[in-house]
Structures are given as C-alpha cells and as structure tokens.
Tab-separated table of C-alpha atoms in Angstrom:
chain	number	residue	atom	x	y	z
A	16	MET	CA	0.125	0.024	0.102
A	17	THR	CA	1.473	3.318	-0.863
A	18	ALA	CA	1.366	6.648	0.571
A	19	LEU	CA	-0.792	9.568	-0.957
A	20	ALA	CA	1.560	12.688	-0.082
A	21	PRO	CA	-0.220	15.896	-0.552
A	22	GLU	CA	0.917	17.791	-3.457
A	23	LYS	CA	4.221	19.643	-2.662
A	24	PRO	CA	3.595	23.374	-2.999
A	25	GLY	CA	5.483	24.903	-5.716
A	26	ASP	CA	5.498	28.156	-7.603
A	27	PRO	CA	2.504	29.798	-7.693
A	28	GLY	CA	3.149	30.064	-11.422
A	29	ASP	CA	2.972	26.354	-11.916
A	30	PRO	CA	-0.136	25.048	-13.421
A	31	VAL	CA	-2.045	22.755	-11.315
A	32	LYS	CA	-4.481	21.251	-13.443
A	33	PRO	CA	-4.844	18.738	-16.089
A	34	ALA	CA	-5.322	20.235	-19.341
A	35	ALA	CA	-5.000	19.603	-23.046
A	36	THR	CA	-3.417	23.008	-23.780
A	37	GLY	CA	-1.028	25.043	-21.374
A	38	GLY	CA	-1.438	28.447	-22.706
A	39	LEU	CA	-0.505	31.433	-20.884
A	40	ALA	CA	-4.349	32.482	-20.374
A	41	ASP	CA	-4.772	29.071	-18.758
A	42	LEU	CA	-1.581	29.477	-16.686
A	43	GLY	CA	-2.716	32.799	-15.472
A	44	ARG	CA	-5.894	31.671	-14.509
A	45	GLY	CA	-4.527	28.454	-12.603
A	46	TYR	CA	-2.252	31.136	-11.034
A	47	LEU	CA	-5.249	33.388	-10.002
A	48	ASP	CA	-6.972	30.207	-8.747
A	49	ARG	CA	-4.256	29.130	-6.721
A	50	ILE	CA	-4.142	32.401	-5.040
A	51	ARG	CA	-7.785	32.556	-4.247
A	52	ALA	CA	-7.537	29.075	-2.788
A	53	GLY	CA	-5.150	30.436	-0.503
A	54	GLU	CA	-1.919	28.655	-2.176
A	55	LEU	CA	0.348	31.880	-1.997
A	56	GLY	CA	3.397	30.097	-1.724
A	57	SER	CA	6.449	32.117	-1.368
A	58	LEU	CA	4.600	35.211	-3.287
A	59	PRO	CA	4.244	37.211	0.046
A	60	ALA	CA	8.074	36.688	0.644
A	61	VAL	CA	8.957	37.674	-2.943
A	62	ALA	CA	6.581	40.598	-3.033
A	63	GLY	CA	7.759	41.549	0.715
A	64	LEU	CA	11.666	41.605	-0.341
A	65	VAL	CA	11.179	43.679	-3.512
A	66	VAL	CA	9.122	46.317	-1.578
A	67	LEU	CA	11.738	46.529	1.358
A	68	CYS	CA	14.611	46.747	-1.336
A	69	VAL	CA	13.016	49.602	-2.760
A	70	PHE	CA	12.077	51.233	0.279
A	71	PHE	CA	15.634	51.311	1.590
A	72	ALA	CA	17.287	52.282	-1.622
A	73	LEU	CA	15.132	55.305	-1.843
A	74	LEU	CA	15.724	56.259	1.586
A	75	ARG	CA	19.413	55.343	1.750
A	76	PRO	CA	21.194	54.934	-1.497
A	77	VAL	CA	24.114	53.270	-0.112
A	78	PHE	CA	21.886	50.441	0.300
A	79	LEU	CA	22.342	49.048	-3.379
A	80	SER	CA	26.082	49.472	-3.156
A	81	ASN	CA	28.115	46.184	-3.774
A	82	LEU	CA	29.750	46.458	-0.558
A	83	ASN	CA	26.212	46.289	1.259
A	84	PHE	CA	25.090	43.659	-1.133
A	85	ALA	CA	27.978	41.237	0.000
A	86	ASN	CA	27.432	42.265	3.546
A	87	LEU	CA	23.793	40.901	3.364
A	88	LEU	CA	24.766	37.769	1.604
A	89	THR	CA	27.185	36.836	4.295
A	90	GLN	CA	25.278	38.288	7.163
A	91	SER	CA	22.346	36.147	6.231
A	92	ALA	CA	24.194	32.936	5.699
A	93	GLY	CA	24.299	31.044	9.074
A	94	SER	CA	20.418	31.901	9.945
A	95	ILE	CA	19.597	30.334	6.149
A	96	ALA	CA	21.760	27.395	6.613
A	97	ILE	CA	20.037	26.814	9.866
A	98	ALA	CA	16.486	27.993	8.639
A	99	MET	CA	17.128	25.187	5.954
A	100	GLY	CA	17.060	22.597	8.306
A	101	LEU	CA	14.082	23.974	10.360
A	102	VAL	CA	12.006	23.592	7.164
A	103	PHE	CA	12.169	19.710	7.306
A	104	VAL	CA	10.776	19.830	11.084
A	105	LEU	CA	8.326	22.529	10.427
A	106	LEU	CA	6.827	20.234	7.401
A	107	LEU	CA	6.278	17.555	9.994
A	108	GLY	CA	4.226	20.028	12.338
A	109	GLU	CA	7.307	19.740	14.558
A	110	ILE	CA	9.554	22.389	16.155
A	111	ASP	CA	13.111	22.859	17.237
A	112	LEU	CA	13.963	25.600	19.849
A	113	SER	CA	17.493	24.096	20.294
A	114	ALA	CA	18.640	24.539	16.873
A	115	GLY	CA	20.455	28.059	17.445
A	116	TYR	CA	22.512	26.514	20.168
A	117	ALA	CA	22.756	23.512	18.645
A	118	SER	CA	24.609	25.387	15.998
A	119	GLY	CA	26.800	26.856	19.037
A	120	VAL	CA	27.599	23.401	20.520
A	121	CYS	CA	29.197	22.330	17.048
A	122	ALA	CA	30.828	25.473	16.528
A	123	ALA	CA	32.661	25.217	19.717
A	124	VAL	CA	33.554	21.567	18.703
A	125	LEU	CA	35.097	22.858	15.664
A	126	ALA	CA	37.062	25.584	17.278
A	127	ILE	CA	38.317	23.392	20.238
A	128	LEU	CA	39.460	20.493	17.812
A	129	LEU	CA	41.091	23.272	15.482
A	130	THR	CA	42.973	25.532	17.579
A	131	ASN	CA	43.510	23.500	20.982
A	132	HIS	CA	44.025	20.163	19.538
A	133	GLY	CA	45.606	20.935	15.913
A	134	TRP	CA	43.261	18.753	14.364
A	135	PRO	CA	43.022	19.301	10.420
A	136	TRP	CA	40.190	21.657	9.050
A	137	TYR	CA	38.464	18.529	7.210
A	138	ALA	CA	38.428	16.563	10.585
A	139	ALA	CA	37.208	19.297	12.658
A	140	VAL	CA	34.386	20.018	10.668
A	141	ALA	CA	33.541	16.600	10.168
A	142	ALA	CA	33.563	16.088	13.767
A	143	ALA	CA	31.183	19.254	14.017
A	144	LEU	CA	28.758	17.569	11.583
A	145	LEU	CA	28.714	14.415	13.411
A	146	THR	CA	28.067	16.246	16.694
A	147	GLY	CA	24.765	17.915	14.955
A	148	ALA	CA	23.858	14.489	13.730
A	149	ALA	CA	24.282	12.889	17.158
A	150	ILE	CA	22.118	15.603	18.713
A	151	GLY	CA	19.562	15.169	15.762
A	152	LEU	CA	19.446	11.742	16.638
A	153	LEU	CA	18.555	12.367	20.449
A	154	LEU	CA	15.887	14.819	19.752
A	155	GLY	CA	14.205	12.760	17.118
A	156	ALA	CA	14.283	9.648	19.404
A	157	LEU	CA	12.824	11.456	22.180
A	158	VAL	CA	9.873	12.996	19.971
A	159	ALA	CA	9.218	9.824	17.934
A	160	LYS	CA	10.288	7.327	20.185
A	161	VAL	CA	9.550	8.246	23.658
A	162	GLY	CA	6.672	10.579	22.458
A	163	ILE	CA	7.453	13.648	24.330
A	164	PRO	CA	6.280	16.812	22.502
A	165	SER	CA	8.818	18.258	20.136
A	166	PHE	CA	8.323	21.716	22.031
A	167	VAL	CA	9.362	20.515	25.460
A	168	VAL	CA	12.093	18.237	24.295
A	169	THR	CA	13.764	21.179	22.067
A	170	LEU	CA	12.816	23.648	24.855
A	171	ALA	CA	14.889	21.657	27.487
A	172	ALA	CA	17.745	20.898	24.887
A	173	PHE	CA	17.600	24.908	24.377
A	174	LEU	CA	18.669	25.506	28.063
A	175	GLY	CA	20.809	22.298	28.284
A	176	PHE	CA	23.053	23.237	25.077
A	177	GLN	CA	23.592	26.634	26.636
A	178	GLY	CA	25.059	24.862	29.586
A	179	ILE	CA	27.403	22.521	27.254
A	180	VAL	CA	28.692	25.442	25.189
A	181	LEU	CA	29.855	27.150	28.657
A	182	ILE	CA	31.305	23.825	29.548
A	183	LEU	CA	33.048	23.395	26.442
A	184	LEU	CA	34.490	26.863	26.516
A	185	LYS	CA	35.635	27.080	29.998
A	186	GLU	CA	32.629	28.991	31.320
A	187	GLY	CA	33.329	31.996	28.942
A	188	THR	CA	36.577	31.652	26.999
A	189	ASN	CA	36.796	33.096	23.554
A	190	VAL	CA	38.588	30.414	21.250
A	191	SER	CA	40.089	32.009	18.229
A	192	ILE	CA	39.923	30.407	14.770
A	193	LYS	CA	43.308	30.533	12.804
A	194	ASP	CA	42.773	28.077	10.029
A	195	PRO	CA	42.898	29.622	6.769
A	196	THR	CA	40.412	27.002	5.091
A	197	VAL	CA	37.616	27.593	7.705
A	198	LEU	CA	38.107	31.404	7.718
A	199	ALA	CA	37.593	31.241	4.045
A	200	ILE	CA	33.982	30.241	4.039
A	201	ALA	CA	32.588	33.524	5.218
A	202	ASN	CA	35.606	35.744	4.435
A	203	ASP	CA	37.337	35.038	1.037
A	204	ASN	CA	35.624	35.334	-2.496
A	205	LEU	CA	35.390	33.566	-5.625
A	206	SER	CA	37.467	34.963	-8.409
A	207	PRO	CA	35.533	37.046	-11.006
A	208	LEU	CA	36.109	34.520	-13.613
A	209	LEU	CA	34.574	31.713	-11.174
A	210	GLY	CA	31.633	33.983	-10.315
A	211	TRP	CA	30.764	34.068	-13.722
A	212	LEU	CA	31.182	30.364	-14.499
A	213	LEU	CA	29.388	29.709	-11.577
A	214	LEU	CA	26.287	31.923	-12.780
A	215	ALA	CA	26.761	29.860	-16.282
A	216	ALA	CA	26.386	26.567	-14.574
A	217	CYS	CA	23.038	27.588	-12.429
A	218	ALA	CA	21.632	29.112	-15.170
A	219	THR	CA	22.009	25.989	-17.525
A	220	GLY	CA	21.125	23.534	-14.528
A	221	TYR	CA	18.067	25.442	-14.053
A	222	ALA	CA	16.959	25.807	-17.790
A	223	VAL	CA	17.399	21.997	-18.073
A	224	LEU	CA	15.298	21.436	-14.840
A	225	GLN	CA	12.552	23.701	-16.166
A	226	VAL	CA	12.651	21.937	-19.694
A	227	ARG	CA	12.905	18.589	-18.214
A	228	ARG	CA	9.856	19.191	-15.729
A	229	SER	CA	7.440	20.601	-18.223
A	230	ARG	CA	8.212	17.743	-20.551
A	231	ASP	CA	7.579	15.051	-17.722
A	232	ARG	CA	4.402	16.803	-17.197
A	233	ARG	CA	3.471	16.803	-20.850
A	234	GLY	CA	4.232	12.961	-20.599
A	235	ARG	CA	1.885	12.251	-17.678
A	236	GLY	CA	-1.007	14.165	-19.893
A	237	LEU	CA	-0.683	17.058	-17.802
A	238	ALA	CA	-0.327	20.791	-18.853
A	239	GLY	CA	3.198	21.617	-19.629
A	240	THR	CA	4.847	25.097	-18.870
A	241	PRO	CA	4.205	27.188	-22.148
A	242	THR	CA	7.560	27.966	-24.103
A	243	ALA	CA	7.212	31.440	-23.726
A	244	LEU	CA	6.911	31.149	-20.141
A	245	LEU	CA	9.989	28.862	-19.638
A	246	ALA	CA	12.015	31.649	-21.501
A	247	VAL	CA	10.821	34.449	-19.291
A	248	ARG	CA	11.728	32.203	-16.277
A	249	ILE	CA	15.100	31.348	-17.597
A	250	GLY	CA	15.675	34.742	-18.839
A	251	ALA	CA	15.036	35.998	-15.416
A	252	VAL	CA	17.470	33.963	-13.449
A	253	VAL	CA	20.054	35.032	-16.043
A	254	VAL	CA	19.668	38.887	-15.808
A	255	LEU	CA	19.248	38.886	-12.241
A	256	GLY	CA	22.307	36.486	-11.722
A	257	ALA	CA	24.310	38.475	-13.995
A	258	VAL	CA	23.477	41.743	-12.171
A	259	ALA	CA	24.503	40.389	-8.944
A	260	VAL	CA	27.696	38.862	-10.505
A	261	ALA	CA	28.618	41.909	-12.053
A	262	LEU	CA	27.970	44.068	-8.976
A	263	LEU	CA	30.084	41.838	-6.692
A	264	ASN	CA	32.812	41.761	-8.993
A	265	GLN	CA	33.108	45.394	-8.729
A	266	GLU	CA	36.111	46.544	-6.398
A	267	ARG	CA	34.361	46.968	-2.776
A	268	SER	CA	37.673	47.854	-0.948
A	269	ARG	CA	37.857	51.156	0.195
A	270	ASN	CA	41.858	51.227	0.071
A	271	VAL	CA	43.096	48.920	-3.012
A	272	LEU	CA	46.749	49.357	-2.213
A	273	VAL	CA	46.011	47.295	1.034
A	274	ASN	CA	43.581	44.654	0.185
A	275	SER	CA	41.532	44.045	-2.842
A	276	LEU	CA	38.131	42.842	-2.277
A	277	LYS	CA	35.901	41.814	-5.235
A	278	GLY	CA	34.088	38.626	-6.275
A	279	VAL	CA	31.113	36.429	-5.278
A	280	PRO	CA	31.390	35.718	-1.541
A	281	LEU	CA	32.633	31.999	-1.152
A	282	VAL	CA	29.682	31.365	1.098
A	283	VAL	CA	27.197	31.842	-1.686
A	284	PRO	CA	28.180	28.659	-3.508
A	285	VAL	CA	27.859	26.788	0.138
A	286	ILE	CA	24.443	28.024	0.613
A	287	GLY	CA	23.575	27.101	-2.761
A	288	ALA	CA	24.611	23.561	-2.818
A	289	LEU	CA	22.911	23.428	0.419
A	290	LEU	CA	19.632	24.393	-1.445
A	291	LEU	CA	19.971	22.360	-4.476
A	292	LEU	CA	20.675	19.042	-1.973
A	293	GLY	CA	17.710	19.922	-0.040
A	294	THR	CA	15.487	20.675	-2.899
A	295	PHE	CA	16.346	17.397	-4.555
A	296	THR	CA	15.761	15.754	-1.224
A	297	LEU	CA	11.964	17.115	-0.858
A	298	GLN	CA	10.731	16.950	-4.358
A	299	ARG	CA	12.826	14.182	-5.747
A	300	THR	CA	12.953	11.163	-3.536
A	301	ASN	CA	10.528	9.068	-1.675
A	302	PHE	CA	12.023	10.659	1.658
A	303	GLY	CA	10.611	13.871	0.474
A	304	LEU	CA	7.374	12.597	-0.489
A	305	HIS	CA	6.980	10.738	3.129
A	306	VAL	CA	7.951	14.098	5.003
A	307	TYR	CA	5.269	16.092	3.065
A	308	ALA	CA	2.775	12.916	3.797
A	309	VAL	CA	3.527	12.851	7.397
A	310	GLY	CA	3.305	16.677	7.902
A	311	GLY	CA	-0.285	16.244	6.041
A	312	SER	CA	-1.474	13.527	8.357
A	313	ALA	CA	0.636	11.473	10.253
A	314	GLU	CA	-2.060	9.164	11.090
A	315	ALA	CA	-2.666	8.821	7.315
A	316	ALA	CA	0.778	8.086	6.443
A	317	ARG	CA	0.966	5.433	9.158
A	318	ARG	CA	-1.963	3.592	7.837
A	319	ALA	CA	-0.328	3.999	4.178
A	320	GLY	CA	2.859	2.001	5.284
A	321	ILE	CA	4.997	5.001	5.914
A	322	ASN	CA	7.908	4.779	9.140
A	323	VAL	CA	6.782	7.899	10.810
A	324	ALA	CA	9.149	7.478	13.670
A	325	PHE	CA	12.142	7.137	10.970
A	326	ILE	CA	10.722	10.280	9.121
A	327	ARG	CA	10.593	12.065	12.153
A	328	ILE	CA	13.844	11.218	13.764
A	329	ALA	CA	15.560	11.718	9.897
A	330	ALA	CA	13.920	15.317	10.157
A	331	PHE	CA	15.582	16.127	13.496
A	332	VAL	CA	18.864	15.073	12.182
A	333	ILE	CA	18.995	16.747	9.095
A	334	CYS	CA	17.948	19.575	11.353
A	335	SER	CA	20.772	19.752	13.390
A	336	CYS	CA	23.353	18.634	10.810
A	337	LEU	CA	22.498	22.020	9.028
A	338	ALA	CA	22.279	23.953	12.478
A	339	ALA	CA	26.126	22.602	12.766
A	340	VAL	CA	26.870	23.793	8.958
A	341	GLY	CA	25.323	27.179	10.071
A	342	GLY	CA	27.708	27.185	13.396
A	343	VAL	CA	30.344	26.539	11.258
A	344	ILE	CA	29.500	29.561	9.088
A	345	ALA	CA	29.076	31.708	12.138
A	346	ALA	CA	32.626	30.680	13.381
A	347	SER	CA	34.052	31.522	10.331
A	348	ARG	CA	32.629	35.004	9.989
A	349	GLY	CA	33.530	35.680	13.629
A	350	ASN	CA	36.797	34.357	13.128
A	351	SER	CA	36.435	32.910	17.027
A	352	VAL	CA	33.647	31.154	18.886
A	353	ASP	CA	32.436	32.346	22.252
A	354	PRO	CA	29.492	31.492	24.567
A	355	ASN	CA	27.199	33.784	22.476
A	356	THR	CA	27.704	31.761	19.591
A	357	GLY	CA	24.354	30.332	18.316
A	358	GLY	CA	22.743	32.322	20.999
A	359	SER	CA	21.231	35.771	21.272
A	360	ASN	CA	18.711	35.960	18.243
A	361	VAL	CA	19.860	33.441	16.101
A	362	LEU	CA	16.958	30.931	16.770
A	363	LEU	CA	14.487	33.635	16.187
A	364	LEU	CA	15.846	34.689	13.115
A	365	ALA	CA	16.455	31.264	11.805
A	366	VAL	CA	12.629	30.306	12.397
A	367	GLY	CA	11.478	33.760	11.233
A	368	SER	CA	13.267	33.088	7.980
A	369	ALA	CA	11.781	29.821	7.416
A	370	VAL	CA	8.167	31.030	8.500
A	371	ILE	CA	8.527	34.453	6.632
A	372	GLY	CA	9.587	32.675	3.352
A	373	GLY	CA	6.280	30.541	3.209
A	374	THR	CA	6.899	27.722	5.188
A	375	SER	CA	3.559	26.527	7.235
A	376	LEU	CA	4.050	26.255	11.086
A	377	PHE	CA	0.924	23.792	10.789
A	378	GLY	CA	3.026	21.154	8.489
A	379	GLY	CA	2.860	19.637	5.653
A	380	ARG	CA	3.822	22.866	3.372
A	381	GLY	CA	7.199	24.605	2.476
A	382	ARG	CA	10.201	24.339	0.503
A	383	VAL	CA	13.827	24.882	1.271
A	384	VAL	CA	13.943	27.744	-0.905
A	385	ASP	CA	11.576	29.505	1.633
A	386	ALA	CA	14.497	29.683	4.054
A	387	VAL	CA	16.615	31.614	1.361
A	388	LEU	CA	13.839	34.021	0.542
A	389	GLY	CA	12.819	34.708	4.187
A	390	GLY	CA	16.282	34.906	5.235
A	391	LEU	CA	16.992	37.449	2.792
A	392	VAL	CA	13.694	39.672	4.067
A	393	VAL	CA	14.941	39.339	7.521
A	394	ALA	CA	18.654	40.342	6.476
A	395	VAL	CA	17.238	43.218	4.463
A	396	ILE	CA	15.159	44.490	7.211
A	397	GLN	CA	17.988	44.078	10.051
A	398	ASN	CA	20.559	45.743	7.657
A	399	GLY	CA	18.343	48.398	6.171
A	400	MET	CA	17.042	49.751	9.633
A	401	GLY	CA	20.686	49.611	10.764
A	402	LEU	CA	21.630	52.020	7.717
A	403	MET	CA	18.875	54.342	9.018
A	404	GLY	CA	20.065	54.319	12.360
A	405	TYR	CA	17.352	52.629	14.273
A	406	SER	CA	18.302	50.634	17.751
A	407	SER	CA	18.439	46.939	17.976
A	408	GLY	CA	15.105	47.127	19.991
A	409	VAL	CA	13.380	48.692	17.001
A	410	LYS	CA	14.746	46.069	14.510
A	411	TYR	CA	13.439	43.529	16.710
A	412	ALA	CA	10.187	44.943	16.972
A	413	VAL	CA	9.876	45.191	13.306
A	414	THR	CA	11.156	41.753	12.699
A	415	GLY	CA	8.750	40.370	14.994
A	416	SER	CA	5.879	41.965	13.423
A	417	VAL	CA	6.438	40.690	10.172
A	418	LEU	CA	7.065	37.243	11.665
A	419	LEU	CA	3.662	37.548	12.758
A	420	VAL	CA	1.958	38.734	9.585
A	421	ALA	CA	3.793	35.872	7.894
A	422	ALA	CA	2.194	33.555	10.452
A	423	GLY	CA	-1.326	35.294	10.114
A	424	VAL	CA	-0.987	34.674	6.516
A	425	ASP	CA	-0.405	31.263	6.652
A	426	ALA	CA	-3.445	30.583	8.998
A	427	MET	CA	-5.762	32.704	6.928
A	428	SER	CA	-4.470	31.116	3.622
A	429	ARG	CA	-5.226	27.514	5.466
A	430	ARG	CA	-8.303	28.193	6.482
A	431	ARG	CA	-9.444	29.160	2.965
A	432	THR	CA	-7.967	26.187	1.590
A	433	ALA	CA	-10.305	24.209	3.837
A	434	ARG	CA	-13.379	26.183	3.084
A	435	ARG	CA	-12.557	25.699	-0.888
C-alpha cells in the first residue's frame, strides 16, 4: 500500500490542473485560482523582499552598493543554513527550539579541535557535523520513540545546550580560529571568472530542470509550461544573476593598495549547494514525499505503510546537521567562538526566516527555498534599518511584526483552502 502524499507546494506560477493545452491564459487563470484558494507559496516573501529593497534604496542609496550587497549575503548565510534544516522539522508540524544553541555546540567543537588540539580543518568540520547528527538523533528519538512533544524536548535542549557551550568554552573563554580554510568560508570571495562560471552552471542547470519538468508533465498528460513562460523564467534567472555577479565583481575595498575585495562571496555557493541538495531531497525522493505525507496527516501516512518514527528522527537529524553548518559559518565569520555563538537572536531569526519565506507552522507545506527567501527578507530588514540608524530594539520589533504577519497569512490561507 503506497502513501498518498499531498501535492508539494510549488511556484504559484506552476499549472495545477490537467489540461490539453497549457497556454499563458490558462496558466494565468490557474495562478489566480491558486491565490484565491489560499496557496500563496512564496509570493508574499518575494513581494515583501522587492518592496523592502525599493523602500531602503530610496531612503538610503548606499543600501544598493556592492559592499552592502555582499554584507547582506554573508550576514544572512548562517541563519539561512539553520532555517533550511528547520524547514524539514516544520514540514512535520514539529518545532526545534534548540537549533540555535545546537549550532553553538557544534561551532565550539570545531574551534576546540582546530585551535586546542591541532586537528586538520576537514576532520574538525566532520566532527562538528557528526556532533550535529548525534544531537538530531537524540532529539528525534525522544520525540518519535518516547513520545515527548517536540516543544518540550527542544526547549529542554535549548537550556541544556547553553550549559554545554559554557562547559566546552571553560565558562566563557573565547576560542580564536586561525585555520585559513575555515576562515575562508565566510570571509573570502570567488575570483571574478569563477563567479561568471558559477552563474553559467546555475543558469544551465535551471534551464535543463525547467524543460525536463515541463516534458515530464506533458508525458503524464498534464499541461506543460508554455515555451514563452519558460523563456521568461530562464531569462529572469540569467539577468538577475548577471546583475548580481557584475555588481559583486566590482572592487569593494576602500583602500585597494592594502587589500583588494571583489568577487562573489564564497559562502554563496555553499548555501546554493545546500539549497540544491535540500530541494532535491524533498521534491525528487521518496523520503521527501513521505515528509510531506507525514506533515499532512501522520495517521494517514502510518496507515499507508510509512515509517513515521523514522521520518521524524531523520528530519531532526537533518535539522541539527544544517544547524552545525550554520555554526561553522558563524565561527568562520566571527573568526572565533564564544558563549554567545548560536545564542541571542540566532534561533528567532532562523525560525522567522523559514516562516516568513512561506513554510507553514502547521506542517505539510513548505520548501527549502523558503528559508533562503525569508532569510533575505530578515537580513534586508536588519541591514536597512541599521543604515537608517534605528536601534536593535526597533529592529527586533519590526522583525517580530513581520513574522506575526507571515504566520497570520499562513493561518488565513489554510482556512481558506479548507473552506474551498
């Protein structure tokens, strides 16, 4: 007996109904039908991102400078990595409140092994990732096997991991990181040539996937994406990517004689690789289908033969592993690890990124790309308001309001979908 997983939410522009023809008019009507039905996808996040960028650019033109653009990308990378992992847990209707400090524990393991014990970077990074996997395995087992609610388990872990970080760092020691490879993750840039080659590879891969997806739909008797729309999508990716690479390839250093600073930040392809891997896992594998099925109805999934406990444990393992990646990025960006690594507002920004991007708090709906979009929205708010001179208190208040609005939109869209 096979599981009937709910249809994965995709781009609001994707056709959703079988049709003999897939013209632009049919596609437009399908798009509007999905919006009326409450299936907004990432539309609010994309619209909000555009509005915020225009708003801050008009008030502070420096917002669009290449230096600030690069800072936005590196500033948001750690939270985005953690948010990607949270998407897997949120899809099940669960929550992980310990992801922030889990990243801090993994970052502390990395720094101690690198600095105090002289491990090579690859061994220390592997140990940090294995620490994340062990944390996720423990949390997942307590939720799936023991039956403790994830809120309680991860809240206890949130408190416990703070203590573990303090113990590892000798009650407050700052451990510096000097390994050049680890420091390069969040501080170095690709050469201009590599930036263009990366764009060409991404654009080509995106075009191939879009064309293959359209052909697969037609092969199943469904409406394929019109050629004109395919051209618009691929063209938009190429144009936006070219503008970004051209902007980042310009010199950003204030003193070229001291240090040259240009190229796409190295952390961008790292996040891109995680996005590609996570998207493939959710949309192209049986495991991904089972995640959506369990998130839609755990009891129905269990009756369909899905190992619900395994899916839950695996989701927590993935979440904590990506939290470890976020910890490595944070350690690289800060050049050190201290008791605040993974603390403060890290968890709140990560959860906010996933939810603002379009992942539902009620389970069953969301994509890995939501974490990227939401993370950029949060970073734009933090960065733009900083340029305007607002205090941290105002930034937190505005970010919290945006998160509340996103959660409200999700709740209302679900209610509308249920009525229809």
